[in-house]
């Protein structure tokens, strides 16, 4: 019973309640439900549920996120970060699609449908063949290209020793400074008619 | 409502403006000063003539059960930058920090960041589950939470992406847009530690995973050490219930750490033996470095500051003479101990005045009063925190990280103040 807690508040969560809400999947595959889905089925499901935003080939539409492509671009001027090029774990793709997609109709996909859609995303990234079937059994066999692309926050070693210092107070630069960039040149800030009006009111 | 936002002109205000406009030919910053001088010479009709508000009646106390700001402040609002995101339901807006003072952010204009919209969740429908590596998986109602011992704390919540659009250069023209993904509130809530103790954390429970009731869930992993330290399960902010858009009825408060982890509409806390590596800590909220490797778990928001006035949205309108330079400073590592201000783009610095001693992981207000001679200035502010960390320049950050890390841009901001009092977002050599 709940009386074991210090305040005795709350009540025990039932196994069904926990199962309903605790659906996250760990990088080692813990939390994956039994099931499977093929690239072939995923292509159809993706076309019906995902392609309107993410494109027929998971390449992204307008500003919606691309899910495929970009492998090898992470050092470029404009990196192309996708499931294939950037995401370290396949568990994240499965978990996120299952829990939060499609945008506006989340939690409507069955486990088998999620396996199929994730298989199609892998195929779109050229990471599996067209006859691939993804399941809870072979989930960890899929190699994610950027699995080793992450380090734990290293600011304590790379930045804090540099920035914990006595600050310069005068003569900190040689000569007067010059403007090197101006936001108004880009002119992408939203119009602020009301603010301008208020300013004119005060000045007038 | 009596104070509608739609009608800006009308009544006594219009005739006042008409008079002032007729009396001075000049426009811009000098005009206000000139208008004051002219009025003083002739005798100011606002003083000489009995005004409507000094004769008639104002609104009754029954007019506005819950008030909004007076209509003259209608520009002090959240703003949205349409091109930033694909959909306003997974997007961000900005706090009008250029127009605020002090440190407490009014909730009604405090920024929002949602991943699947601001959901409406009643206290009746609210449930919080604690499960995983605990002795007793529990379900709490909202009213259960109100029966635990409470604490009050003021903390800043800064989006990890605040100033993120400025990594490659000066882009958005205004402190609201460059630094406005932040708010600072006084929270009332229950330490998460107490709820975890109620469930009984098992020895192998080294992390927690927290998620919201909304479709995006916004799941994040937090090490147990932080969970047991100062994380708060909050249900009040600035004295009243959380606003819907800020997680009503319950949100997580994670002092000093990136706003994404402040899970709104908190639904579940799972004790785990490791990080989940969810979407919001792999695909997002990881910081790509120039070498193609990305930092993960960059939780703390480093010391940062910005001058809120003068700034592009808050130009100098009064001409030369006494000028109040003011701004905000904050650090996720602790209290702000000092803020320096430069008028010449970082060549020389002087110490600003803190309105109050810096509080840990909360916004701190600073002022520097100067006698402005009307010449151009390159205004900068530089925060220092109790760990000795000094806010770096953007170039110093770029030298270490490159320009594609999106998050955690705490570089020094420069405003170019022109002789006419206008200010511009620039970068300087």
Coordinates of C-alpha atoms in Angstrom, one line a residue:
Chain A
X1 CA 0.0 0.0 0.0
X2 CA 1.0 3.6 -0.4
X3 CA 1.3 4.2 3.4
X4 CA 4.9 3.1 3.1
X5 CA 5.9 6.5 1.8
X6 CA 6.8 9.3 4.2
X7 CA 3.6 11.2 3.6
X8 CA 1.3 8.4 2.4
X9 CA 0.2 10.5 -0.5
X10 CA -0.6 9.1 -4.0
X11 CA -1.7 5.6 -4.7
X12 CA 0.0 2.6 -6.3
X13 CA 0.2 2.7 -10.1
X14 CA -1.3 -0.4 -11.7
X15 CA 0.6 -2.5 -14.2
X16 CA -1.8 -1.5 -17.0
X17 CA -1.4 2.2 -16.2
X18 CA 2.4 1.9 -16.3
X19 CA 2.2 0.0 -19.5
X20 CA 0.0 2.6 -21.1
X21 CA 2.3 5.5 -20.3
X22 CA 5.8 4.0 -20.0
X23 CA 6.5 3.3 -23.7
X24 CA 10.0 4.7 -24.0
X25 CA 12.7 2.6 -25.6
X26 CA 16.3 2.6 -24.4
X27 CA 19.3 2.6 -26.7
X28 CA 19.8 -1.1 -25.9
X29 CA 16.3 -1.9 -27.1
X30 CA 14.7 -2.3 -23.7
X31 CA 11.1 -1.2 -24.0
X32 CA 10.6 -2.4 -27.6
X33 CA 7.3 -4.4 -28.0
X34 CA 7.4 -7.6 -30.0
X35 CA 6.6 -7.0 -33.7
X36 CA 8.0 -6.4 -37.1
X37 CA 7.5 -4.4 -40.3
X38 CA 9.0 -4.4 -43.8
X39 CA 10.4 -1.6 -46.0
X40 CA 7.7 -2.5 -48.5
X41 CA 4.9 -1.9 -46.0
X42 CA 6.6 1.1 -44.6
X43 CA 6.7 2.8 -48.0
X44 CA 2.9 2.6 -48.1
X45 CA 2.4 3.7 -44.5
X46 CA 4.9 6.6 -45.0
X47 CA 3.1 7.8 -48.1
X48 CA -0.3 7.7 -46.2
X49 CA 0.9 9.2 -42.9
X50 CA 4.2 11.0 -43.3
X51 CA 5.0 12.1 -46.8
X52 CA 2.9 15.2 -46.8
X53 CA 5.4 16.8 -44.5
X54 CA 8.5 14.7 -44.8
X55 CA 8.4 13.9 -48.6
X56 CA 7.9 10.7 -50.5
X57 CA 11.5 9.8 -49.9
X58 CA 11.8 11.3 -46.4
X59 CA 13.7 14.2 -47.9
X60 CA 11.5 16.8 -46.2
X61 CA 9.0 19.3 -47.6
X62 CA 9.4 23.1 -47.2
X63 CA 10.6 23.7 -43.6
X64 CA 9.5 20.3 -42.3
X65 CA 12.4 18.1 -41.1
X66 CA 14.2 15.9 -43.6
X67 CA 14.6 12.3 -42.3
X68 CA 17.0 11.0 -44.9
X69 CA 20.2 12.0 -46.6
X70 CA 23.1 14.2 -45.6
X71 CA 25.5 11.4 -44.5
X72 CA 29.0 12.8 -44.4
X73 CA 27.9 16.5 -44.3
X74 CA 28.4 17.2 -40.6
X75 CA 31.6 19.2 -41.1
X76 CA 30.2 21.2 -44.0
X77 CA 29.2 24.8 -43.9
X78 CA 25.5 23.7 -43.9
X79 CA 25.3 20.3 -42.3
X80 CA 22.3 18.1 -43.3
X81 CA 21.3 16.5 -40.0
X82 CA 18.9 13.5 -40.5
X83 CA 18.1 10.1 -38.9
X84 CA 20.8 8.7 -41.2
X85 CA 23.4 11.3 -41.0
X86 CA 23.1 12.4 -37.3
X87 CA 20.9 10.3 -35.0
X88 CA 23.1 7.9 -32.9
X89 CA 20.5 5.3 -31.9
X90 CA 17.7 3.6 -33.8
X91 CA 15.7 3.3 -30.5
X92 CA 15.1 7.1 -30.7
X93 CA 13.6 6.9 -34.1
X94 CA 11.3 4.1 -33.1
X95 CA 10.3 5.7 -29.8
X96 CA 9.7 9.1 -31.2
X97 CA 7.6 8.0 -34.2
X98 CA 5.6 5.7 -31.9
X99 CA 5.0 8.3 -29.3
X100 CA 4.8 11.6 -31.1
X101 CA 4.1 11.1 -34.8
X102 CA 2.3 11.9 -37.1
X103 CA 2.3 15.5 -36.1
X104 CA -1.2 16.3 -35.0
X105 CA -2.3 12.6 -34.7
X106 CA 0.3 11.1 -32.4
X107 CA -0.1 7.7 -30.8
X108 CA -2.2 6.3 -33.7
X109 CA 0.4 3.9 -35.1
X110 CA 0.6 0.2 -34.0
X111 CA 4.0 -1.3 -33.1
X112 CA 4.1 -3.2 -36.4
X113 CA 3.4 0.0 -38.3
X114 CA 6.1 1.8 -36.5
X115 CA 8.6 -1.0 -37.3
X116 CA 7.6 -0.7 -41.0
X117 CA 7.9 3.1 -41.1
X118 CA 11.3 3.0 -39.3
X119 CA 12.4 0.3 -41.8
X120 CA 11.4 2.6 -44.6
X121 CA 13.3 5.6 -43.1
X122 CA 16.4 3.3 -42.9
X123 CA 15.9 2.3 -46.5
X124 CA 15.5 6.0 -47.5
X125 CA 18.9 6.6 -45.9
X126 CA 20.4 3.7 -47.9
X127 CA 21.1 1.8 -44.7
X128 CA 19.1 -1.3 -45.5
X129 CA 17.9 -3.1 -48.7
X130 CA 14.4 -2.9 -50.1
X131 CA 13.6 -6.4 -48.8
X132 CA 14.6 -5.6 -45.2
X133 CA 12.2 -6.4 -42.4
X134 CA 12.8 -4.7 -39.0
X135 CA 11.8 -6.4 -35.8
X136 CA 12.5 -6.4 -32.1
X137 CA 14.8 -9.3 -32.8
X138 CA 17.2 -7.7 -35.3
X139 CA 16.8 -4.1 -34.0
X140 CA 20.3 -3.8 -32.6
X141 CA 21.9 -5.2 -35.7
X142 CA 21.3 -2.0 -37.6
X143 CA 24.4 0.2 -37.7
X144 CA 23.7 3.9 -37.3
X145 CA 26.4 5.9 -39.2
X146 CA 26.8 8.5 -36.5
X147 CA 26.6 6.2 -33.5
X148 CA 30.0 7.5 -32.4
X149 CA 29.4 11.1 -33.3
X150 CA 28.7 12.4 -29.8
X151 CA 30.7 13.3 -26.7
X152 CA 29.5 14.2 -23.3
X153 CA 29.5 17.9 -22.6
X154 CA 33.2 18.9 -22.4
X155 CA 32.8 22.6 -21.6
X156 CA 34.3 22.0 -18.1
X157 CA 37.6 21.0 -19.9
X158 CA 37.5 23.0 -23.1
X159 CA 35.9 26.3 -22.1
X160 CA 35.6 27.0 -18.4
X161 CA 39.4 27.1 -17.7
X162 CA 39.7 29.7 -20.6
X163 CA 36.8 31.8 -19.5
X164 CA 37.4 31.8 -15.8
X165 CA 39.9 34.6 -15.9
X166 CA 40.5 38.2 -14.8
X167 CA 38.7 40.3 -17.4
X168 CA 40.5 43.1 -19.3
X169 CA 39.2 46.5 -18.4
X170 CA 41.1 49.0 -20.7
X171 CA 43.0 48.9 -23.9
X172 CA 41.5 45.5 -24.6
X173 CA 41.6 45.9 -28.4
X174 CA 44.0 47.8 -30.8
X175 CA 42.3 50.9 -32.1
X176 CA 38.6 51.7 -32.5
X177 CA 36.3 48.8 -33.5
X178 CA 34.6 48.5 -36.8
X179 CA 31.2 47.1 -37.7
X180 CA 31.7 43.7 -39.4
X181 CA 28.0 42.6 -39.6
X182 CA 24.6 44.3 -39.5
X183 CA 21.3 42.6 -38.9
X184 CA 19.5 45.3 -40.8
X185 CA 21.2 44.2 -44.0
X186 CA 19.4 40.9 -43.8
X187 CA 16.2 42.6 -42.9
X188 CA 14.4 39.4 -41.6
X189 CA 13.1 40.9 -38.3
X190 CA 9.3 41.0 -38.2
X191 CA 7.6 44.3 -38.8
X192 CA 6.8 46.1 -35.5
X193 CA 4.2 48.6 -36.5
X194 CA 2.9 49.0 -32.9
X195 CA 6.3 49.5 -31.5
X196 CA 7.2 52.1 -34.1
X197 CA 3.9 53.8 -33.5
X198 CA 4.5 53.9 -29.8
X199 CA 8.0 55.4 -30.4
X200 CA 6.6 58.1 -32.7
X201 CA 4.0 58.9 -30.1
X202 CA 6.7 59.5 -27.5
X203 CA 8.9 61.5 -29.8
X204 CA 6.2 63.6 -31.5
Chain B
X1 CA -12.9 44.7 -21.5
X2 CA -12.3 48.3 -20.7
X3 CA -8.6 48.3 -21.8
X4 CA -8.9 46.8 -25.2
X5 CA -5.8 46.5 -27.4
X6 CA -7.4 47.5 -30.6
X7 CA -8.0 51.2 -30.3
X8 CA -4.8 53.1 -30.0
X9 CA -6.0 56.6 -30.6
X10 CA -9.0 58.4 -29.2
X11 CA -10.2 60.5 -26.3
X12 CA -7.9 62.9 -24.5
X13 CA -4.7 61.2 -25.8
X14 CA -5.4 62.2 -29.4
X15 CA -5.8 65.8 -28.6
X16 CA -2.6 65.8 -26.5
X17 CA -0.7 64.3 -29.4
X18 CA -2.2 66.8 -31.9
X19 CA -1.2 69.7 -29.7
X20 CA 2.4 68.4 -29.3
X21 CA 2.7 67.6 -33.0
X22 CA 1.6 71.1 -33.9
X23 CA 3.9 72.8 -31.5
X24 CA 7.2 71.3 -32.7
X25 CA 8.5 70.8 -36.2
X26 CA 11.4 68.5 -35.2
X27 CA 11.1 64.7 -35.2
X28 CA 13.1 62.0 -33.5
X29 CA 14.9 62.0 -30.2
X30 CA 15.3 65.7 -29.8
X31 CA 11.6 66.3 -30.3
X32 CA 10.5 65.1 -26.9
X33 CA 13.0 67.4 -25.2
X34 CA 11.9 70.3 -27.5
X35 CA 8.2 69.7 -26.8
X36 CA 8.9 69.8 -23.1
X37 CA 10.8 73.0 -23.4
X38 CA 8.2 74.7 -25.6
X39 CA 5.4 73.6 -23.3
X40 CA 7.3 74.9 -20.3
X41 CA 7.8 78.3 -22.0
X42 CA 4.1 78.8 -22.9
X43 CA 2.8 76.9 -19.9
X44 CA 1.9 73.3 -20.4
X45 CA -1.8 72.9 -21.2
X46 CA -1.6 69.4 -19.5
X47 CA -1.0 71.4 -16.3
X48 CA -2.9 74.7 -17.1
X49 CA -6.1 73.1 -18.4
X50 CA -8.2 70.8 -16.3
X51 CA -7.9 67.3 -17.9
X52 CA -10.8 64.9 -18.3
X53 CA -9.2 62.4 -15.9
X54 CA -8.9 65.1 -13.2
X55 CA -12.6 65.9 -13.5
X56 CA -14.6 62.9 -14.6
X57 CA -14.6 59.3 -13.4
X58 CA -12.4 56.4 -14.2
X59 CA -13.5 52.7 -14.4
X60 CA -15.3 51.1 -11.5
X61 CA -13.7 48.3 -9.5
X62 CA -16.2 46.0 -11.1
X63 CA -15.0 46.8 -14.7
X64 CA -12.0 44.4 -14.9
X65 CA -12.0 41.2 -12.7
X66 CA -8.6 40.2 -14.1
X67 CA -6.7 43.0 -15.8
X68 CA -4.6 43.4 -18.8
X69 CA -1.9 46.1 -19.3
X70 CA -3.2 49.5 -20.3
X71 CA -3.6 49.9 -24.0
X72 CA -0.6 52.3 -24.3
X73 CA 1.6 49.3 -23.5
X74 CA 0.2 47.2 -26.4
X75 CA 3.7 46.8 -28.0
X76 CA 4.9 45.0 -24.9
X77 CA 3.9 41.6 -26.2
X78 CA 5.3 38.3 -27.3
X79 CA 6.5 38.2 -30.9
X80 CA 6.8 35.3 -33.3
X81 CA 9.2 35.0 -36.2
X82 CA 7.3 33.1 -38.8
X83 CA 10.2 31.9 -41.0
X84 CA 12.0 30.2 -38.1
X85 CA 9.8 27.1 -38.0
X86 CA 7.5 25.0 -40.2
X87 CA 4.5 25.3 -37.9
X88 CA 3.5 27.6 -35.0
X89 CA 2.5 24.5 -32.9
X90 CA 6.1 23.5 -32.9
X91 CA 7.7 26.8 -32.5
X92 CA 8.9 29.6 -30.2
X93 CA 8.0 33.2 -29.5
X94 CA 9.9 35.9 -27.7
X95 CA 9.6 37.8 -24.4
X96 CA 9.7 41.6 -24.9
X97 CA 12.7 42.0 -22.7
X98 CA 13.6 45.3 -24.4
X99 CA 10.6 46.9 -22.7
X100 CA 10.7 45.2 -19.2
X101 CA 12.6 46.2 -16.1
X102 CA 13.4 44.5 -12.9
X103 CA 13.7 40.8 -13.1
X104 CA 10.3 39.1 -12.8
X105 CA 8.8 38.4 -16.2
X106 CA 5.0 39.0 -16.4
X107 CA 3.6 35.6 -17.2
X108 CA 1.3 37.0 -20.0
X109 CA 4.2 38.0 -22.2
X110 CA 6.7 35.4 -21.0
X111 CA 7.9 33.4 -24.0
X112 CA 6.5 30.1 -25.2
X113 CA 8.1 27.1 -26.7
X114 CA 5.9 24.1 -27.7
X115 CA 6.6 21.0 -29.7
X116 CA 2.9 20.1 -30.3
X117 CA 1.1 23.2 -29.1
X118 CA -0.1 24.5 -25.7
X119 CA -2.5 21.9 -24.5
X120 CA -5.5 22.5 -22.2
X121 CA -5.3 20.1 -19.2
X122 CA -7.5 20.6 -16.2
X123 CA -6.5 19.8 -12.6
X124 CA -9.3 17.2 -12.6
X125 CA -7.7 15.4 -15.5
X126 CA -4.2 15.8 -14.3
X127 CA -2.2 12.7 -13.2
X128 CA 1.5 12.4 -12.3
X129 CA 3.1 8.9 -12.4
X130 CA 6.3 7.9 -10.8
X131 CA 7.6 4.5 -11.9
X132 CA 10.6 2.5 -13.0
X133 CA 13.3 1.7 -10.4
X134 CA 11.3 2.6 -7.4
X135 CA 9.9 0.6 -4.4
X136 CA 6.4 1.9 -5.0
X137 CA 5.2 3.1 -8.4
X138 CA 2.8 5.9 -7.6
X139 CA 0.1 8.0 -9.2
X140 CA -0.6 11.4 -7.9
X141 CA -3.6 13.7 -8.5
X142 CA -3.0 17.4 -8.7
X143 CA -4.4 17.8 -5.2
X144 CA -2.1 15.2 -3.8
X145 CA 0.8 17.4 -5.0
X146 CA -0.6 20.4 -3.0
X147 CA -0.4 18.4 0.2
X148 CA 3.4 18.0 0.1
X149 CA 5.7 20.6 1.7
X150 CA 6.3 23.5 -0.7
X151 CA 9.2 25.7 -1.6
X152 CA 9.5 29.1 -3.3
X153 CA 12.3 30.0 -5.7
X154 CA 13.0 32.5 -8.4
X155 CA 14.8 31.0 -11.5
X156 CA 15.3 31.9 -15.1
X157 CA 14.1 29.5 -17.8
X158 CA 16.2 30.1 -21.0
X159 CA 15.7 28.1 -24.2
X160 CA 18.8 26.3 -25.2
X161 CA 18.3 28.0 -28.6
X162 CA 18.2 31.5 -27.3
X163 CA 20.5 33.6 -29.5
X164 CA 20.9 30.6 -31.7
X165 CA 20.0 32.5 -34.8
X166 CA 23.1 34.7 -34.2
X167 CA 25.8 32.0 -34.5
X168 CA 26.7 33.0 -38.1
X169 CA 26.4 36.7 -37.6
X170 CA 24.0 39.5 -36.7
X171 CA 20.6 38.5 -37.9
X172 CA 17.6 39.7 -35.9
X173 CA 17.3 43.3 -35.0
X174 CA 16.1 43.5 -31.4
X175 CA 16.9 42.2 -27.9
X176 CA 13.5 40.5 -27.9
X177 CA 14.5 38.4 -30.9
X178 CA 18.1 37.8 -30.1
X179 CA 17.7 37.2 -26.3
X180 CA 14.0 36.9 -25.6
X181 CA 13.6 33.1 -25.3
X182 CA 13.8 33.6 -21.6
X183 CA 11.6 34.2 -18.6
X184 CA 12.2 34.5 -14.9
X185 CA 9.5 33.7 -12.3
X186 CA 9.0 32.9 -8.7
X187 CA 7.9 29.3 -8.6
X188 CA 6.0 27.5 -5.9
X189 CA 6.2 23.7 -5.9
X190 CA 7.3 20.5 -4.3
X191 CA 11.0 19.4 -4.5
X192 CA 11.1 16.5 -6.9
X193 CA 13.3 14.8 -4.2
X194 CA 10.3 14.6 -1.9
X195 CA 8.2 12.8 -4.5
X196 CA 11.0 10.4 -5.4
X197 CA 11.4 9.6 -1.7
X198 CA 7.7 8.9 -1.5
X199 CA 8.1 6.3 -4.2
X200 CA 11.4 5.1 -2.8
X201 CA 14.3 5.1 -5.4
X202 CA 16.1 1.8 -5.7
X203 CA 19.9 1.8 -5.5
X204 CA 20.4 1.2 -9.2
X205 CA 18.2 4.2 -10.1
X206 CA 20.9 6.6 -11.4
X207 CA 18.8 8.7 -13.8
X208 CA 15.3 9.9 -14.3
X209 CA 13.3 10.3 -17.5
X210 CA 10.6 13.0 -17.4
X211 CA 7.9 13.5 -20.0
X212 CA 4.8 15.7 -20.5
X213 CA 1.2 15.0 -21.2
X214 CA 1.3 16.6 -24.7
X215 CA 1.7 14.7 -27.9
X216 CA 5.3 15.7 -28.3
X217 CA 6.0 14.3 -24.7
X218 CA 9.3 16.2 -24.7
X219 CA 11.0 13.4 -22.8
X220 CA 14.4 14.1 -21.3
X221 CA 16.8 12.3 -19.2
X222 CA 18.2 13.9 -16.0
X223 CA 20.9 12.4 -13.8
X224 CA 19.7 11.5 -10.3
X225 CA 22.1 13.9 -8.6
X226 CA 20.3 16.9 -10.2
X227 CA 16.9 15.4 -9.6
X228 CA 17.6 15.1 -5.9
X229 CA 19.3 18.5 -5.7
X230 CA 17.1 21.5 -6.7
X231 CA 14.5 20.3 -9.3
X232 CA 11.1 21.5 -8.5
X233 CA 7.6 20.1 -9.4
X234 CA 6.0 23.5 -9.7
X235 CA 2.3 24.5 -9.9
X236 CA 2.4 28.2 -9.2
X237 CA 4.4 31.0 -10.9
X238 CA 4.6 34.6 -9.9
X239 CA 1.9 33.9 -7.3
X240 CA -0.8 32.3 -9.4
X241 CA -1.3 29.0 -11.3
X242 CA 0.9 28.4 -14.2
X243 CA -0.4 29.7 -17.5
X244 CA -1.7 27.1 -19.9
X245 CA 1.1 27.8 -22.3
X246 CA 3.7 27.3 -19.5
X247 CA 2.5 23.9 -18.4
X248 CA -0.7 24.2 -16.4
X249 CA -1.3 22.7 -14.0
X250 CA 2.2 21.3 -13.3
X251 CA 5.7 21.7 -14.8
X252 CA 9.2 20.8 -14.0
X253 CA 11.6 23.5 -13.0
X254 CA 15.3 22.6 -13.6
X255 CA 17.3 25.5 -12.2
X256 CA 20.2 26.7 -14.4
X257 CA 19.6 24.1 -17.0
X258 CA 18.4 24.5 -20.6
X259 CA 14.7 25.3 -21.0
X260 CA 13.9 22.2 -22.9
X261 CA 14.3 20.1 -19.8
X262 CA 11.7 22.2 -17.9
X263 CA 9.0 19.7 -19.0
X264 CA 5.5 21.2 -19.1
X265 CA 2.3 19.4 -18.3
X266 CA 4.5 16.9 -16.4
X267 CA 3.0 13.5 -16.6
X268 CA 5.6 10.9 -15.7
X269 CA 8.9 10.6 -13.9
X270 CA 10.6 7.3 -14.5
X271 CA 13.6 6.2 -12.5
X272 CA 16.1 4.4 -14.8
X273 CA 19.6 3.0 -14.8
X274 CA 20.7 5.2 -17.7
X275 CA 19.7 7.9 -20.1
X276 CA 16.9 7.2 -22.6
X277 CA 18.7 9.2 -25.3
X278 CA 15.3 10.5 -26.5
X279 CA 14.8 12.6 -29.6
X280 CA 15.1 15.8 -27.5
X281 CA 18.6 14.8 -26.4
X282 CA 20.0 13.2 -29.6
X283 CA 18.5 14.8 -32.7
X284 CA 17.8 18.1 -30.8
X285 CA 19.7 19.8 -27.9
X286 CA 23.0 18.3 -29.0
X287 CA 25.6 20.8 -30.2
X288 CA 27.5 20.1 -33.4
X289 CA 31.1 21.2 -33.4
X290 CA 33.2 22.2 -36.4
X291 CA 34.9 18.8 -36.4
X292 CA 31.5 17.0 -37.0
X293 CA 31.3 15.7 -33.5
X294 CA 28.5 16.9 -31.3
X295 CA 28.3 17.5 -27.6
X296 CA 25.4 15.9 -25.8
X297 CA 24.0 16.6 -22.4
X298 CA 25.0 20.2 -22.5
X299 CA 22.5 21.0 -19.7
X300 CA 23.8 24.1 -17.9
X301 CA 23.2 27.5 -19.4
X302 CA 26.5 29.5 -19.0
X303 CA 26.8 33.1 -17.8
X304 CA 25.2 35.6 -20.2
X305 CA 23.9 39.1 -20.3
X306 CA 22.3 41.6 -22.7
X307 CA 21.7 45.3 -22.6
X308 CA 17.9 45.7 -23.0
X309 CA 17.9 49.4 -23.3
X310 CA 19.1 51.1 -25.4
X311 CA 18.6 48.4 -28.0
X312 CA 17.1 48.3 -31.5
X313 CA 13.5 48.2 -30.2
X314 CA 14.3 50.7 -27.4
X315 CA 16.1 53.6 -29.0
X316 CA 17.2 56.8 -27.2
X317 CA 14.5 59.3 -27.8
X318 CA 15.5 62.0 -25.4
X319 CA 18.7 63.3 -26.9
X320 CA 22.1 63.8 -25.2
X321 CA 22.5 64.1 -21.5
X322 CA 21.6 61.6 -18.7
X323 CA 21.1 58.1 -20.0
X324 CA 20.2 54.9 -18.2
X325 CA 21.8 51.9 -19.7
X326 CA 20.2 48.7 -18.4
X327 CA 20.1 45.0 -19.0
X328 CA 19.9 41.5 -17.6
X329 CA 22.5 39.0 -16.6
X330 CA 22.2 35.4 -15.5
X331 CA 24.1 32.2 -15.0
X332 CA 23.1 28.6 -14.7
X333 CA 26.2 28.0 -12.5
X334 CA 25.1 30.3 -9.7
X335 CA 24.8 33.9 -8.8
X336 CA 25.9 36.8 -11.0
X337 CA 28.6 38.7 -9.1
X338 CA 29.4 41.5 -11.6
X339 CA 28.5 43.0 -14.9
X340 CA 30.8 45.2 -17.0
X341 CA 29.6 47.5 -19.7
X342 CA 31.6 48.8 -22.6
X343 CA 30.6 51.9 -24.7
X344 CA 33.3 51.4 -27.3
X345 CA 32.8 47.8 -28.5
X346 CA 35.0 46.2 -25.9
X347 CA 38.1 48.4 -25.9
X348 CA 37.4 49.6 -22.4
X349 CA 35.0 48.5 -19.7
X350 CA 33.4 49.9 -16.6
X351 CA 31.5 48.1 -13.8
X352 CA 27.8 48.4 -13.9
X353 CA 25.6 48.5 -10.8
X354 CA 23.6 45.5 -9.8
X355 CA 20.0 46.5 -8.8
X356 CA 20.2 43.7 -6.2
X357 CA 22.8 41.1 -5.3
X358 CA 22.7 38.3 -7.8
X359 CA 20.5 35.3 -6.9
X360 CA 21.6 31.8 -7.9
X361 CA 20.3 30.8 -11.4
X362 CA 18.0 33.8 -11.6
X363 CA 17.9 37.0 -13.7
X364 CA 19.9 39.9 -12.3
X365 CA 19.2 43.5 -13.3
X366 CA 22.1 45.9 -13.9
X367 CA 22.2 49.6 -14.6
X368 CA 24.9 52.0 -15.8
X369 CA 24.0 55.7 -15.6
X370 CA 26.0 57.8 -18.1
X371 CA 26.0 61.3 -19.5
X372 CA 25.6 60.7 -23.2
X373 CA 27.3 63.3 -25.4
X374 CA 25.3 62.2 -28.5
X375 CA 28.2 60.4 -30.2
X376 CA 27.9 56.8 -31.5
X377 CA 28.5 54.0 -29.1
X378 CA 29.1 50.3 -29.4
X379 CA 27.4 49.0 -26.3
X380 CA 28.3 45.6 -24.8
X381 CA 27.8 43.9 -21.5
X382 CA 29.8 41.2 -19.9
X383 CA 28.6 39.0 -17.1
X384 CA 30.6 37.3 -14.4
X385 CA 29.3 34.6 -12.1
X386 CA 30.3 33.2 -8.7
X387 CA 32.5 30.5 -10.3
X388 CA 34.7 33.2 -11.8
X389 CA 33.4 32.5 -15.3
X390 CA 33.5 35.6 -17.5
X391 CA 31.0 35.8 -20.4
X392 CA 33.0 35.2 -23.6
X393 CA 32.8 37.0 -27.0
X394 CA 31.0 35.3 -29.9
X395 CA 34.3 34.9 -31.7
X396 CA 35.8 33.2 -28.7
X397 CA 32.9 30.7 -28.7
X398 CA 33.1 30.2 -32.5
X399 CA 36.9 29.5 -32.2
X400 CA 36.0 26.5 -30.0
X401 CA 32.7 25.4 -31.5
X402 CA 32.4 26.6 -35.0
X403 CA 29.0 28.1 -36.1
X404 CA 26.7 25.1 -36.3
X405 CA 26.1 24.2 -32.7
X406 CA 22.7 26.0 -32.7
X407 CA 22.3 26.0 -28.9
X408 CA 24.1 27.7 -26.0
X409 CA 25.2 31.0 -27.6
X410 CA 26.1 33.1 -24.7
X411 CA 28.5 35.4 -26.6
X412 CA 28.7 39.1 -25.9
X413 CA 26.1 41.2 -27.7
X414 CA 26.9 44.5 -29.4
X415 CA 24.4 47.3 -30.1
X416 CA 25.5 50.1 -32.4
X417 CA 23.9 53.3 -31.0
X418 CA 23.9 56.1 -33.6
X419 CA 23.9 59.8 -32.9
X420 CA 20.2 60.0 -33.6
X421 CA 19.6 57.5 -30.8
X422 CA 18.7 54.5 -33.0
X423 CA 20.4 51.2 -32.1
X424 CA 21.3 48.3 -34.3
X425 CA 22.3 44.7 -33.8
X426 CA 25.9 44.4 -35.1
X427 CA 29.1 42.5 -34.8
X428 CA 32.3 44.4 -34.5
X429 CA 36.0 43.7 -35.1

